[in-house]
Amino acid sequence: MISILKKNNWFVVKIIVFITILIPVGITVYEFVILGKDSVVFLGNYHPTISIIVALYYAFLLLAGMIWVILQLKSFMTLKNETKKNELLHLQSQVNPHFFFNMLNNIYGLVDKDSDMAKKLILKLSDLMRYSIYEGEKSTVLLSEEVDFLKNYIDLHKMRYYKTIDIQFTTAIEEDLKITPLLLIILLENAFKHGVENLRENAYIHIHLVTTNKQLTFAIENNFDASEIAKETGIGLKNLKRRLHLVYPKKHTLNFTNIDSIYRAKLELQL
């Protein structure tokens, strides 16, 4: 149906263009060939009614052309927004897949050894997956909900590790603030993946989340094994940087430091 309408529209456009070209060409041919004039003034010596009709016709074409350009620009912006939206959904769908796979493998190994712990992990994991699937599709969520998601993520990690980890998470956020979902989790995930995961003892992660006048500051610090190189170019961080560019252009800063086996990441965001 849409293709038929497009074909009909193009047919009408072709007819209009043909008539538009035909009018001045026809008048010129009539003046030179039929009347035998040496020079032609467009619409010169024609009846005023004919001149007005032709002038109105071209004025109508000018107006129609302006409307067409506006509609094309509107269509282009709509397409651009849809492309941006689809890219964001695709990027959000990529968050945490390997974490969930690893966690499922851990749970599988616990089923026979510690069935009670396996059940607890499954329940906690289901909460995280539910949030990722349903809330992750939204354009924004309450910042408080995102904080709860981060805390659940931390709790799940505490349950799966059989070692002492110093995890501190301090928050001071304004109520009713909203943020793009699954944005902060990438930095937290990297702290576990490149820090806690590879340390046998004295592992720590310190997280601070503060908002003031809709300005968000998310700072995270962790230690890591010096033999492991902290990477800033992984898929997760590329994903994060792209999403920040799409959703918060010129409204964010993201910095990293790596000194003496201490890795720090800091995100500042204007909500």
Short mmCIF file of C-alpha atoms in Angstrom, two decimals:
data_model
loop_
_atom_site.label_atom_id
_atom_site.label_comp_id
_atom_site.label_asym_id
_atom_site.label_seq_id
_atom_site.Cartn_x
_atom_site.Cartn_y
_atom_site.Cartn_z
CA MET A 1 0.00 0.00 0.00
CA ILE A 2 2.78 2.41 0.98
CA SER A 3 4.76 1.60 -2.17
CA ILE A 4 1.65 2.28 -4.31
CA LEU A 5 1.15 5.66 -2.63
CA LYS A 6 4.82 6.51 -3.18
CA LYS A 7 4.53 5.59 -6.87
CA ASN A 8 1.37 7.73 -7.23
CA ASN A 9 3.10 10.66 -5.49
CA TRP A 10 6.04 10.44 -7.86
CA PHE A 11 3.66 10.32 -10.83
CA VAL A 12 1.94 13.53 -9.65
CA VAL A 13 5.31 15.22 -9.12
CA LYS A 14 6.40 14.28 -12.64
CA ILE A 15 3.18 15.73 -14.09
CA ILE A 16 3.64 19.00 -12.17
CA VAL A 17 7.28 19.32 -13.26
CA PHE A 18 6.29 18.60 -16.86
CA ILE A 19 3.56 21.28 -16.82
CA THR A 20 5.89 23.75 -15.12
CA ILE A 21 8.48 23.36 -17.87
CA LEU A 22 5.85 23.20 -20.63
CA ILE A 23 4.25 26.59 -19.87
CA PRO A 24 7.27 28.89 -20.52
CA VAL A 25 8.50 26.64 -23.35
CA GLY A 26 5.04 26.68 -24.97
CA ILE A 27 4.72 30.46 -24.68
CA THR A 28 8.22 30.97 -26.10
CA VAL A 29 7.57 28.62 -29.05
CA TYR A 30 4.23 30.33 -29.73
CA GLU A 31 5.85 33.78 -29.72
CA PHE A 32 8.77 32.81 -31.98
CA VAL A 33 7.20 30.28 -34.34
CA ILE A 34 3.53 31.30 -34.62
CA LEU A 35 3.82 35.08 -34.18
CA GLY A 36 7.30 35.31 -35.69
CA LYS A 37 8.70 37.69 -33.08
CA ASP A 38 12.43 38.41 -32.91
CA SER A 39 12.43 38.61 -29.10
CA VAL A 40 10.11 37.47 -26.38
CA VAL A 41 9.10 39.05 -23.04
CA PHE A 42 7.56 36.37 -20.88
CA LEU A 43 3.79 37.03 -20.65
CA GLY A 44 4.27 40.32 -22.45
CA ASN A 45 1.11 41.62 -24.21
CA TYR A 46 -0.90 38.74 -22.83
CA HIS A 47 -4.36 39.21 -21.37
CA PRO A 48 -4.08 40.17 -17.67
CA THR A 49 -6.18 37.17 -16.68
CA ILE A 50 -3.72 34.77 -18.30
CA SER A 51 -0.77 36.57 -16.68
CA ILE A 52 -2.43 36.39 -13.26
CA ILE A 53 -3.24 32.69 -13.66
CA VAL A 54 0.33 31.86 -14.66
CA ALA A 55 1.76 34.02 -11.85
CA LEU A 56 -0.55 32.37 -9.31
CA TYR A 57 0.45 28.96 -10.62
CA TYR A 58 4.14 29.66 -10.07
CA ALA A 59 3.43 31.21 -6.68
CA PHE A 60 1.57 28.03 -5.77
CA LEU A 61 4.54 25.96 -6.94
CA LEU A 62 6.89 28.07 -4.82
CA LEU A 63 4.68 27.57 -1.76
CA ALA A 64 4.30 23.85 -2.47
CA GLY A 65 8.07 23.57 -2.87
CA MET A 66 8.66 25.22 0.49
CA ILE A 67 6.14 22.89 2.16
CA TRP A 68 7.78 19.89 0.48
CA VAL A 69 11.21 20.93 1.76
CA ILE A 70 9.82 21.34 5.30
CA LEU A 71 8.18 17.91 5.16
CA GLN A 72 11.40 16.34 3.87
CA LEU A 73 13.37 17.93 6.71
CA LYS A 74 10.78 16.73 9.21
CA SER A 75 10.93 13.23 7.73
CA PHE A 76 14.74 13.30 7.89
CA MET A 77 14.73 14.36 11.55
CA THR A 78 12.18 11.66 12.37
CA LEU A 79 14.34 9.05 10.65
CA LYS A 80 17.42 10.36 12.46
CA ASN A 81 15.65 10.16 15.82
CA GLU A 82 14.43 6.64 15.09
CA THR A 83 17.95 5.60 14.10
CA LYS A 84 19.29 7.11 17.31
CA LYS A 85 16.59 5.38 19.36
CA ASN A 86 17.30 2.01 17.73
CA GLU A 87 21.04 2.41 18.33
CA LEU A 88 20.42 3.23 21.99
CA LEU A 89 18.19 0.19 22.42
CA HIS A 90 20.84 -1.95 20.78
CA LEU A 91 23.56 -0.57 23.06
CA GLN A 92 21.41 -1.04 26.16
CA SER A 93 20.70 -4.63 25.19
CA GLN A 94 24.46 -5.31 25.20
CA VAL A 95 24.90 -4.36 28.88
CA ASN A 96 25.95 -7.19 31.22
CA PRO A 97 25.44 -10.25 28.98
CA HIS A 98 28.75 -11.87 29.93
CA PHE A 99 28.07 -11.20 33.63
CA PHE A 100 24.78 -13.09 33.44
CA PHE A 101 26.42 -15.97 31.58
CA ASN A 102 29.21 -16.20 34.15
CA MET A 103 26.74 -16.04 37.02
CA LEU A 104 24.64 -18.83 35.52
CA ASN A 105 27.77 -20.98 35.25
CA ASN A 106 28.58 -20.27 38.91
CA ILE A 107 25.04 -21.19 39.96
CA TYR A 108 25.26 -24.41 37.97
CA GLY A 109 28.39 -25.34 39.91
CA LEU A 110 26.65 -24.60 43.22
CA VAL A 111 23.49 -26.62 42.62
CA ASP A 112 24.99 -29.84 44.02
CA LYS A 113 27.45 -28.25 46.48
CA ASP A 114 25.23 -25.62 48.14
CA SER A 115 21.65 -25.73 46.89
CA ASP A 116 20.45 -23.06 49.36
CA MET A 117 23.04 -20.57 48.15
CA ALA A 118 22.20 -21.46 44.55
CA LYS A 119 18.53 -20.66 45.20
CA LYS A 120 19.42 -17.28 46.72
CA LEU A 121 21.64 -16.45 43.78
CA ILE A 122 18.90 -17.40 41.32
CA LEU A 123 16.38 -15.10 43.03
CA LYS A 124 18.83 -12.20 43.14
CA LEU A 125 19.87 -12.80 39.55
CA SER A 126 16.23 -12.89 38.42
CA ASP A 127 15.69 -9.43 39.97
CA LEU A 128 18.67 -8.05 38.07
CA MET A 129 17.57 -9.63 34.80
CA ARG A 130 14.02 -8.36 35.24
CA TYR A 131 15.30 -4.82 35.72
CA SER A 132 17.68 -5.09 32.76
CA ILE A 133 14.97 -6.37 30.44
CA TYR A 134 11.96 -4.24 31.41
CA GLU A 135 13.49 -1.05 32.79
CA GLY A 136 16.37 -1.20 30.32
CA GLU A 137 13.95 -0.57 27.43
CA LYS A 138 12.83 2.77 28.88
CA SER A 139 14.42 6.05 27.91
CA THR A 140 14.78 7.12 31.55
CA VAL A 141 14.25 5.66 35.03
CA LEU A 142 14.34 7.12 38.50
CA LEU A 143 17.89 7.51 39.75
CA SER A 144 16.81 5.84 42.99
CA GLU A 145 15.80 2.74 40.99
CA GLU A 146 19.17 2.69 39.29
CA VAL A 147 20.84 2.90 42.72
CA ASP A 148 18.80 -0.08 43.92
CA PHE A 149 19.92 -1.99 40.82
CA LEU A 150 23.56 -1.22 41.63
CA LYS A 151 23.10 -2.36 45.23
CA ASN A 152 21.51 -5.62 44.10
CA TYR A 153 24.41 -6.13 41.72
CA ILE A 154 26.87 -5.62 44.59
CA ASP A 155 24.91 -7.98 46.87
CA LEU A 156 24.98 -10.67 44.23
CA HIS A 157 28.73 -10.38 43.90
CA LYS A 158 29.17 -10.57 47.66
CA MET A 159 27.19 -13.81 47.67
CA ARG A 160 29.26 -15.45 44.96
CA TYR A 161 32.72 -14.61 46.32
CA TYR A 162 34.32 -16.64 49.09
CA LYS A 163 36.69 -13.86 50.08
CA THR A 164 36.52 -10.63 52.04
CA ILE A 165 35.90 -7.53 49.92
CA ASP A 166 35.76 -3.99 51.24
CA ILE A 167 32.84 -2.48 49.36
CA GLN A 168 31.61 0.98 50.31
CA PHE A 169 28.74 2.67 48.51
CA THR A 170 27.74 6.15 49.67
CA THR A 171 24.91 8.10 48.09
CA ALA A 172 23.37 11.54 48.47
CA ILE A 173 20.88 12.05 45.67
CA GLU A 174 17.99 14.39 45.02
CA GLU A 175 14.52 12.88 44.75
CA ASP A 176 12.68 12.44 41.46
CA LEU A 177 15.79 12.75 39.31
CA LYS A 178 15.82 10.51 36.24
CA ILE A 179 18.65 8.95 34.28
CA THR A 180 19.15 6.70 31.27
CA PRO A 181 18.96 3.11 32.57
CA LEU A 182 21.96 0.79 32.86
CA LEU A 183 24.41 3.65 32.50
CA LEU A 184 26.36 3.48 35.77
CA ILE A 185 26.53 -0.30 35.96
CA ILE A 186 29.29 -0.46 33.33
CA LEU A 187 31.81 1.34 35.57
CA LEU A 188 30.84 -0.81 38.55
CA GLU A 189 31.09 -3.97 36.48
CA ASN A 190 34.60 -3.04 35.35
CA ALA A 191 35.65 -2.53 38.98
CA PHE A 192 34.66 -6.11 39.78
CA LYS A 193 35.90 -7.62 36.53
CA HIS A 194 39.34 -6.00 36.44
CA GLY A 195 39.81 -5.53 40.17
CA VAL A 196 38.08 -7.83 42.65
CA GLU A 197 38.00 -10.76 40.26
CA ASN A 198 41.78 -11.03 40.09
CA LEU A 199 42.70 -10.19 43.70
CA ARG A 200 42.91 -12.88 46.37
CA GLU A 201 43.02 -10.49 49.32
CA ASN A 202 42.64 -6.81 50.30
CA ALA A 203 40.30 -6.15 47.39
CA TYR A 204 38.17 -3.05 47.67
CA ILE A 205 35.70 -0.94 45.73
CA HIS A 206 34.66 2.51 46.96
CA ILE A 207 31.72 4.17 45.24
CA HIS A 208 30.34 7.68 45.70
CA LEU A 209 27.19 8.93 44.03
CA VAL A 210 26.13 12.53 44.64
CA THR A 211 23.71 14.91 42.94
CA THR A 212 23.53 18.68 43.41
CA ASN A 213 21.23 20.90 41.36
CA LYS A 214 20.69 18.06 38.88
CA GLN A 215 24.46 17.63 38.51
CA LEU A 216 25.41 13.99 39.04
CA THR A 217 28.85 12.86 40.11
CA PHE A 218 29.61 9.14 40.10
CA ALA A 219 33.11 8.26 41.32
CA ILE A 220 34.38 4.73 41.71
CA GLU A 221 37.78 3.54 42.93
CA ASN A 222 39.22 0.03 43.12
CA ASN A 223 42.56 -1.67 43.46
CA PHE A 224 43.76 -4.33 41.05
CA ASP A 225 46.54 -6.80 40.46
CA ALA A 226 49.51 -4.91 39.02
CA SER A 227 50.08 -7.74 36.56
CA GLU A 228 46.61 -7.09 35.15
CA ILE A 229 46.37 -4.03 32.90
CA ALA A 230 43.27 -1.92 33.58
CA LYS A 231 41.71 -1.26 30.22
CA GLU A 232 39.77 1.81 29.18
CA THR A 233 38.94 0.59 25.67
CA GLY A 234 36.81 -2.46 26.35
CA ILE A 235 33.43 -3.03 24.71
CA GLY A 236 31.61 -1.92 27.84
CA LEU A 237 33.36 1.44 28.02
CA LYS A 238 32.98 2.02 24.29
CA ASN A 239 29.28 1.31 24.77
CA LEU A 240 29.12 3.77 27.68
CA LYS A 241 30.91 6.54 25.80
CA ARG A 242 28.65 6.13 22.78
CA ARG A 243 25.50 6.23 24.89
CA LEU A 244 26.70 9.33 26.72
CA HIS A 245 27.39 10.98 23.37
CA LEU A 246 23.90 10.14 22.11
CA VAL A 247 21.85 10.95 25.23
CA TYR A 248 23.92 13.59 27.01
CA PRO A 249 25.88 15.44 24.32
CA LYS A 250 27.99 18.24 25.84
CA LYS A 251 26.45 17.46 29.23
CA HIS A 252 28.98 14.97 30.57
CA THR A 253 32.63 14.35 31.36
CA LEU A 254 34.19 10.92 31.87
CA ASN A 255 37.71 10.61 33.25
CA PHE A 256 39.98 7.73 34.27
CA THR A 257 43.20 7.54 36.27
CA ASN A 258 45.46 4.57 36.89
CA ILE A 259 48.16 5.14 39.51
CA ASP A 260 49.97 2.62 41.72
CA SER A 261 47.51 -0.22 41.09
CA ILE A 262 44.58 2.07 41.97
CA TYR A 263 42.01 2.63 39.25
CA ARG A 264 39.63 5.56 39.42
CA ALA A 265 36.72 6.44 37.18
CA LYS A 266 34.65 9.60 37.48
CA LEU A 267 31.52 10.49 35.57
CA GLU A 268 29.93 13.93 35.82
CA LEU A 269 26.54 14.33 34.24
CA GLN A 270 23.99 17.10 33.89
CA LEU A 271 20.58 15.44 34.23
#
